[in-house]
Tab-separated table of C-alpha atoms in Angstrom:
chain	number	residue	atom	x	y	z
A	1	MET	CA	86.163	-103.187	-46.290
A	2	GLY	CA	86.966	-104.987	-49.435
A	3	PRO	CA	84.301	-106.176	-52.086
A	4	HIS	CA	82.068	-109.181	-51.469
A	5	ARG	CA	79.661	-110.875	-53.411
A	6	ALA	CA	76.016	-109.468	-53.306
A	7	THR	CA	73.057	-109.488	-55.553
A	8	LEU	CA	71.453	-107.308	-58.239
A	9	ILE	CA	67.822	-107.629	-58.520
A	10	VAL	CA	66.910	-107.749	-62.035
A	11	ASN	CA	63.140	-107.049	-61.443
A	12	LEU	CA	63.244	-104.989	-58.460
A	13	ASN	CA	60.593	-106.128	-56.084
A	14	SER	CA	59.417	-104.793	-52.765
A	15	ASN	CA	60.305	-108.220	-50.916
A	16	MET	CA	60.349	-108.473	-47.127
A	17	PRO	CA	64.298	-108.424	-46.202
A	18	GLN	CA	63.828	-112.228	-45.007
A	19	ASP	CA	62.518	-113.033	-48.766
A	20	PRO	CA	64.887	-113.868	-51.462
A	21	PRO	CA	64.264	-112.034	-54.555
A	22	SER	CA	62.422	-114.026	-57.221
A	23	GLU	CA	65.412	-113.205	-59.803
A	24	THR	CA	69.020	-112.528	-59.064
A	25	LEU	CA	72.404	-111.503	-60.651
A	26	PRO	CA	75.503	-111.943	-59.047
A	27	VAL	CA	77.772	-108.925	-58.862
A	28	THR	CA	80.496	-107.367	-56.549
A	29	ARG	CA	79.292	-105.170	-53.839
A	30	VAL	CA	81.784	-102.116	-53.501
A	31	ASN	CA	82.350	-100.038	-50.417
A	32	ASN	CA	84.751	-97.324	-52.050
A	33	VAL	CA	86.115	-95.946	-55.322
A	34	TYR	CA	87.373	-98.888	-57.305
A	35	PRO	CA	89.289	-98.478	-60.670
A	36	PHE	CA	86.482	-98.862	-63.091
A	37	ILE	CA	85.038	-95.432	-61.924
A	38	ALA	CA	88.167	-93.836	-60.798
A	39	PRO	CA	87.891	-89.954	-61.083
A	40	GLU	CA	91.248	-89.018	-61.550
A	41	LYS	CA	90.930	-89.179	-65.294
A	42	HIS	CA	88.292	-86.447	-64.985
A	43	PHE	CA	90.154	-84.325	-62.819
A	44	THR	CA	93.447	-84.337	-64.932
A	45	GLU	CA	91.560	-84.102	-68.141
A	46	GLN	CA	89.026	-81.607	-66.755
A	47	THR	CA	86.119	-83.633	-68.341
A	48	TYR	CA	83.360	-81.575	-66.817
A	49	LYS	CA	84.961	-77.950	-68.098
A	50	SER	CA	82.113	-75.791	-69.622
A	51	LYS	CA	79.583	-78.083	-67.871
A	52	VAL	CA	77.038	-76.701	-65.278
A	53	VAL	CA	75.898	-78.784	-62.329
A	54	PHE	CA	72.839	-77.754	-60.276
A	55	ILE	CA	72.762	-79.863	-56.882
A	56	THR	CA	70.109	-79.664	-54.348
A	57	GLY	CA	71.006	-80.833	-50.775
A	58	GLY	CA	74.599	-79.605	-51.731
A	59	SER	CA	75.635	-77.990	-48.664
A	60	ALA	CA	77.044	-81.150	-46.332
A	61	GLY	CA	77.989	-84.516	-46.759
A	62	ILE	CA	77.057	-86.544	-50.014
A	63	GLY	CA	75.919	-83.422	-51.697
A	64	LEU	CA	78.890	-81.475	-50.798
A	65	GLU	CA	81.097	-84.287	-51.951
A	66	ILE	CA	79.483	-84.547	-55.299
A	67	ALA	CA	79.881	-80.659	-56.044
A	68	THR	CA	83.357	-80.904	-54.897
A	69	PHE	CA	84.310	-83.698	-57.219
A	70	TYR	CA	82.441	-81.792	-60.129
A	71	ALA	CA	84.255	-78.974	-59.445
A	72	ARG	CA	87.570	-80.775	-59.320
A	73	ALA	CA	86.471	-82.267	-63.011
A	74	GLY	CA	86.256	-78.585	-64.180
A	75	ALA	CA	82.351	-77.821	-63.533
A	76	ALA	CA	80.754	-74.824	-62.396
A	77	VAL	CA	78.636	-75.987	-59.605
A	78	VAL	CA	75.605	-74.413	-58.126
A	79	VAL	CA	74.933	-75.643	-54.541
A	80	THR	CA	71.624	-75.294	-52.755
A	81	ALA	CA	70.226	-76.162	-49.314
A	82	ARG	CA	67.707	-74.188	-46.743
A	83	ARG	CA	70.542	-72.422	-44.518
A	84	GLN	CA	72.913	-69.596	-45.870
A	85	GLN	CA	75.563	-70.330	-43.313
A	86	VAL	CA	76.395	-73.794	-43.969
A	87	LEU	CA	75.840	-73.172	-47.879
A	88	ASP	CA	78.689	-70.467	-47.185
A	89	ASP	CA	80.733	-72.813	-45.240
A	90	ALA	CA	80.127	-75.541	-48.131
A	91	ARG	CA	81.427	-72.796	-50.874
A	92	ALA	CA	84.382	-72.223	-49.013
A	93	ALA	CA	85.085	-76.002	-48.643
A	94	ILE	CA	84.885	-76.340	-52.167
A	95	LEU	CA	87.152	-73.293	-53.039
A	96	LYS	CA	89.556	-74.514	-50.518
A	97	ALA	CA	89.698	-77.865	-52.478
A	98	VAL	CA	89.262	-76.468	-55.839
A	99	PRO	CA	90.865	-73.105	-55.972
A	100	GLY	CA	89.350	-70.957	-58.419
A	101	ALA	CA	86.414	-72.814	-58.877
A	102	ASP	CA	83.065	-71.312	-60.153
A	103	VAL	CA	80.646	-72.159	-57.213
A	104	LEU	CA	77.293	-70.528	-56.727
A	105	ALA	CA	75.429	-70.981	-53.386
A	106	ILE	CA	71.699	-70.587	-53.313
A	107	SER	CA	69.530	-70.837	-50.164
A	108	VAL	CA	66.507	-72.827	-51.365
A	109	ASP	CA	63.764	-74.815	-49.504
A	110	VAL	CA	63.082	-77.519	-52.114
A	111	VAL	CA	59.535	-77.910	-51.159
A	112	GLN	CA	58.823	-74.074	-51.981
A	113	THR	CA	58.214	-74.072	-55.804
A	114	GLU	CA	58.805	-70.347	-56.286
A	115	GLN	CA	62.322	-70.916	-54.232
A	116	VAL	CA	63.337	-73.764	-56.747
A	117	GLU	CA	62.212	-71.613	-59.714
A	118	ALA	CA	64.165	-68.742	-58.646
A	119	ALA	CA	67.278	-70.714	-57.843
A	120	VAL	CA	66.994	-72.371	-61.374
A	121	LYS	CA	66.720	-68.530	-62.784
A	122	ALA	CA	69.481	-67.447	-60.859
A	123	THR	CA	71.571	-70.215	-62.257
A	124	LEU	CA	70.525	-69.455	-65.943
A	125	ASP	CA	71.516	-65.914	-65.290
A	126	ARG	CA	74.787	-66.516	-64.317
A	127	PHE	CA	75.798	-69.532	-66.479
A	128	GLY	CA	73.282	-69.519	-69.479
A	129	LYS	CA	72.372	-73.231	-69.073
A	130	ILE	CA	72.260	-76.570	-67.049
A	131	ASP	CA	73.904	-79.672	-68.076
A	132	ILE	CA	73.311	-81.803	-65.091
A	133	CYS	CA	70.997	-81.656	-62.003
A	134	ILE	CA	71.499	-83.812	-58.924
A	135	ALA	CA	68.393	-83.932	-56.568
A	136	ASN	CA	69.990	-84.813	-53.470
A	137	ALA	CA	67.817	-82.936	-50.881
A	138	ALA	CA	65.974	-85.352	-48.581
A	139	MET	CA	64.375	-86.125	-45.191
A	140	VAL	CA	65.024	-88.918	-43.099
A	141	ASP	CA	62.606	-89.330	-40.057
A	142	ARG	CA	63.300	-91.528	-36.695
A	143	TRP	CA	62.673	-95.265	-37.593
A	144	ASP	CA	61.164	-96.490	-34.360
A	145	ARG	CA	57.623	-96.860	-34.660
A	146	PRO	CA	54.782	-97.768	-37.142
A	147	PHE	CA	52.861	-94.769	-38.862
A	148	LEU	CA	49.852	-95.011	-36.870
A	149	LYS	CA	51.979	-93.738	-33.795
A	150	GLU	CA	53.742	-91.152	-35.982
A	151	ASP	CA	52.680	-87.257	-35.995
A	152	PRO	CA	50.596	-87.497	-39.516
A	153	ASN	CA	52.085	-83.957	-40.093
A	154	LYS	CA	55.427	-85.001	-39.520
A	155	TRP	CA	54.996	-88.293	-41.731
A	156	TRP	CA	53.923	-86.175	-44.641
A	157	LYS	CA	56.679	-83.458	-44.203
A	158	ALA	CA	59.085	-86.457	-44.771
A	159	VAL	CA	57.352	-87.635	-47.665
A	160	GLU	CA	56.786	-84.045	-49.154
A	161	VAL	CA	60.524	-83.211	-48.994
A	162	ASN	CA	61.673	-86.384	-50.614
A	163	ILE	CA	58.834	-86.505	-53.467
A	164	ARG	CA	57.833	-82.917	-54.004
A	165	GLY	CA	61.567	-81.766	-53.541
A	166	ASN	CA	62.574	-83.953	-56.291
A	167	PHE	CA	59.582	-82.939	-58.551
A	168	ASN	CA	60.117	-79.334	-58.178
A	169	ALA	CA	63.744	-79.798	-59.195
A	170	ALA	CA	62.835	-81.899	-62.275
A	171	TYR	CA	60.142	-79.501	-63.042
A	172	TYR	CA	62.527	-76.658	-63.298
A	173	THR	CA	65.423	-77.997	-64.928
A	174	LEU	CA	64.252	-80.585	-67.196
A	175	ALA	CA	63.327	-78.158	-70.267
A	176	HIS	CA	66.804	-76.766	-69.979
A	177	LEU	CA	68.238	-80.165	-69.605
A	178	THR	CA	66.525	-81.161	-72.986
A	179	LYS	CA	68.378	-78.302	-74.441
A	180	THR	CA	71.745	-79.491	-73.269
A	181	LYS	CA	70.750	-83.073	-73.815
A	182	GLY	CA	71.970	-83.442	-69.971
A	183	TYR	CA	71.167	-85.373	-67.239
A	184	PHE	CA	68.641	-85.670	-64.153
A	185	ILE	CA	69.921	-87.933	-61.138
A	186	THR	CA	67.654	-88.153	-58.264
A	187	ILE	CA	69.414	-89.846	-55.120
A	188	THR	CA	67.355	-92.683	-53.657
A	189	SER	CA	68.099	-95.440	-51.432
A	190	GLU	CA	67.990	-99.339	-51.466
A	191	ALA	CA	65.617	-98.773	-48.885
A	192	ALA	CA	62.950	-98.160	-51.842
A	193	GLN	CA	63.153	-101.850	-52.646
A	194	VAL	CA	62.149	-103.294	-49.245
A	195	ARG	CA	59.170	-103.707	-46.759
A	196	ILE	CA	59.829	-103.324	-43.082
A	197	PRO	CA	57.244	-102.401	-40.632
A	198	ILE	CA	58.845	-99.091	-39.685
A	199	GLY	CA	59.974	-95.889	-41.513
A	200	SER	CA	57.082	-96.047	-44.085
A	201	SER	CA	57.446	-92.250	-44.692
A	202	TYR	CA	60.940	-92.912	-46.168
A	203	LEU	CA	60.277	-95.959	-47.761
A	204	VAL	CA	57.156	-95.178	-49.479
A	205	SER	CA	58.813	-91.734	-51.028
A	206	LYS	CA	61.959	-93.365	-52.195
A	207	HIS	CA	59.880	-96.099	-53.887
A	208	ALA	CA	57.744	-93.690	-55.323
A	209	LEU	CA	60.811	-91.594	-56.843
A	210	GLY	CA	61.911	-94.815	-58.695
A	211	ARG	CA	58.580	-94.793	-60.631
A	212	PHE	CA	58.870	-91.089	-61.222
A	213	VAL	CA	62.441	-91.460	-62.663
A	214	GLU	CA	60.965	-93.909	-65.160
A	215	LEU	CA	58.231	-91.465	-66.282
A	216	ALA	CA	60.710	-88.516	-66.202
A	217	ALA	CA	62.653	-90.547	-68.590
A	218	LEU	CA	59.959	-91.729	-71.014
A	219	GLU	CA	58.538	-87.892	-70.987
A	220	ASN	CA	61.790	-86.275	-71.574
A	221	PRO	CA	63.674	-88.444	-73.950
A	222	GLU	CA	66.274	-85.984	-74.752
A	223	VAL	CA	67.622	-86.369	-71.159
A	224	LYS	CA	69.283	-89.112	-69.166
A	225	VAL	CA	67.360	-89.714	-66.218
A	226	MET	CA	68.691	-92.285	-63.077
A	227	ALA	CA	67.631	-92.972	-59.777
A	228	VAL	CA	70.996	-93.523	-57.670
A	229	HIS	CA	71.723	-95.319	-54.391
A	230	PRO	CA	74.628	-93.411	-52.798
A	231	GLY	CA	75.254	-96.554	-50.530
A	232	GLY	CA	75.711	-96.371	-46.752
A	233	ILE	CA	77.038	-93.726	-45.467
A	234	LYS	CA	77.624	-92.099	-42.282
A	235	THR	CA	75.965	-88.651	-42.545
A	236	GLU	CA	74.153	-86.251	-40.239
A	237	GLY	CA	70.682	-87.510	-41.823
A	238	ALA	CA	71.474	-91.230	-41.617
A	239	MET	CA	72.665	-90.886	-38.210
A	240	THR	CA	68.847	-89.846	-37.388
A	241	ASN	CA	68.662	-93.818	-36.767
A	242	PRO	CA	71.782	-94.247	-35.048
A	243	GLU	CA	71.340	-98.328	-34.621
A	244	PHE	CA	71.976	-98.276	-38.280
A	245	GLU	CA	75.648	-96.850	-37.998
A	246	PRO	CA	77.303	-100.636	-38.118
A	247	TYR	CA	76.058	-100.787	-41.470
A	248	LEU	CA	77.102	-97.151	-42.591
A	249	THR	CA	80.366	-98.353	-44.059
A	250	ASP	CA	80.703	-97.165	-47.467
A	251	SER	CA	83.078	-93.880	-48.193
A	252	VAL	CA	81.410	-90.354	-49.283
A	253	GLU	CA	83.612	-90.637	-52.207
A	254	LEU	CA	81.788	-93.940	-53.774
A	255	PRO	CA	78.682	-91.860	-54.745
A	256	ALA	CA	80.637	-88.956	-56.018
A	257	ALA	CA	82.891	-90.967	-58.240
A	258	THR	CA	79.914	-92.973	-59.254
A	259	LEU	CA	77.870	-89.915	-60.720
A	260	LEU	CA	81.051	-88.633	-62.401
A	261	TYR	CA	80.987	-91.870	-64.169
A	262	LEU	CA	77.197	-92.041	-64.811
A	263	THR	CA	77.206	-88.588	-66.503
A	264	SER	CA	80.151	-88.761	-68.480
A	265	GLY	CA	78.167	-90.428	-71.505
A	266	LYS	CA	79.495	-93.942	-70.976
A	267	ALA	CA	76.535	-95.360	-69.054
A	268	ASP	CA	73.677	-93.948	-71.038
A	269	TRP	CA	71.819	-97.229	-71.168
A	270	LEU	CA	70.909	-97.259	-67.754
A	271	ASN	CA	68.638	-94.237	-68.672
A	272	GLY	CA	65.425	-94.566	-66.461
A	273	ARG	CA	66.552	-97.153	-64.038
A	274	PHE	CA	67.653	-97.653	-60.760
A	275	VAL	CA	71.460	-97.747	-60.077
A	276	SER	CA	73.625	-98.590	-56.761
A	277	SER	CA	76.500	-97.100	-55.952
A	278	ASN	CA	77.644	-100.477	-54.597
A	279	TRP	CA	77.398	-102.189	-57.613
A	280	ASP	CA	80.671	-103.002	-59.369
A	281	LEU	CA	79.684	-101.223	-62.518
A	282	GLU	CA	82.198	-102.872	-64.788
A	283	GLU	CA	80.570	-106.099	-64.048
A	284	VAL	CA	77.123	-104.963	-64.222
A	285	GLU	CA	77.955	-103.442	-68.086
A	286	ARG	CA	80.033	-106.478	-69.051
A	287	ASP	CA	78.157	-109.160	-67.769
A	288	TRP	CA	74.593	-107.930	-67.386
A	289	LYS	CA	73.962	-105.188	-69.761
A	290	ASP	CA	72.334	-106.846	-72.718
A	291	LYS	CA	69.699	-108.871	-70.087
A	292	ILE	CA	69.011	-105.698	-68.415
A	293	VAL	CA	68.158	-104.201	-71.444
A	294	GLU	CA	66.374	-107.067	-73.110
A	295	GLU	CA	64.099	-107.562	-70.011
A	296	GLN	CA	63.501	-103.849	-69.442
A	297	ALA	CA	65.068	-104.506	-65.831
A	298	LEU	CA	65.987	-102.114	-62.954
A	299	VAL	CA	62.591	-100.703	-62.950
A	300	SER	CA	59.752	-100.905	-60.459
A	301	ARG	CA	57.112	-103.623	-61.540
A	302	LEU	CA	55.163	-106.465	-60.358
A	303	HIS	CA	56.807	-109.577	-60.945
A	304	VAL	CA	55.599	-113.222	-61.043
A	305	PRO	CA	58.249	-116.101	-61.027
A	306	SER	CA	57.786	-118.228	-63.896
């Protein structure tokens, strides 16, 4: 699918899907890797050589592709997930794509504080530092009923994974990222910016992550912190709701290439903001950077049209 026109919400509002945002900017929507963020230069020049990347939810889908891209760009990568077998498979897949890559696979449940702490310690023991943390672990529930018809414990479990899991990753890596003046990226969703009468555990948790990213950036000024929407990708988690399949048309390479660009030092002005992999970032920077910075946009706020 080729690029087409979309909208970039300047003041991110939680509007109903049928409600037009109060203020928009035109930007091309992309579905696959495009020249501005093409990763080949990073692969060829080994841009991330000597960098250490810690990834939660790194055993499959988006997380595995992100890990593979960083390994191809020269980084040492640490992939975490709950199941050791899928982690072993992920490590084997990375090594097949990048022979000789330095890959550490650690079984971690991100809601278990002590497990995240231990994984970070193991990373430091092995590599001595962390330059980039990608908090990708998430849980998607079935979107087919209002929350009053949900099992309340199941509802809270999704919120816990999506918020506490990100908090734990941030809590145990930010001090080390401060030392390296690194990056903390949480993988969020454009669903964080809409209101629909189902799927509230996911929508609430992803919306809350946006504010958490903003606060993490303010409290940790040496670290670049961003909330990144990866696009609509047909992953196992996304297919929890198979009716969304027609909209899952983006390539899994798109968010991986986007993150290589965002953590390369060329887009640090997006610190503390929401970023979508579906946006043509060349247009965003060329045409809207000044306005976004001036208006402190791409953050969660109440916005009243003038």
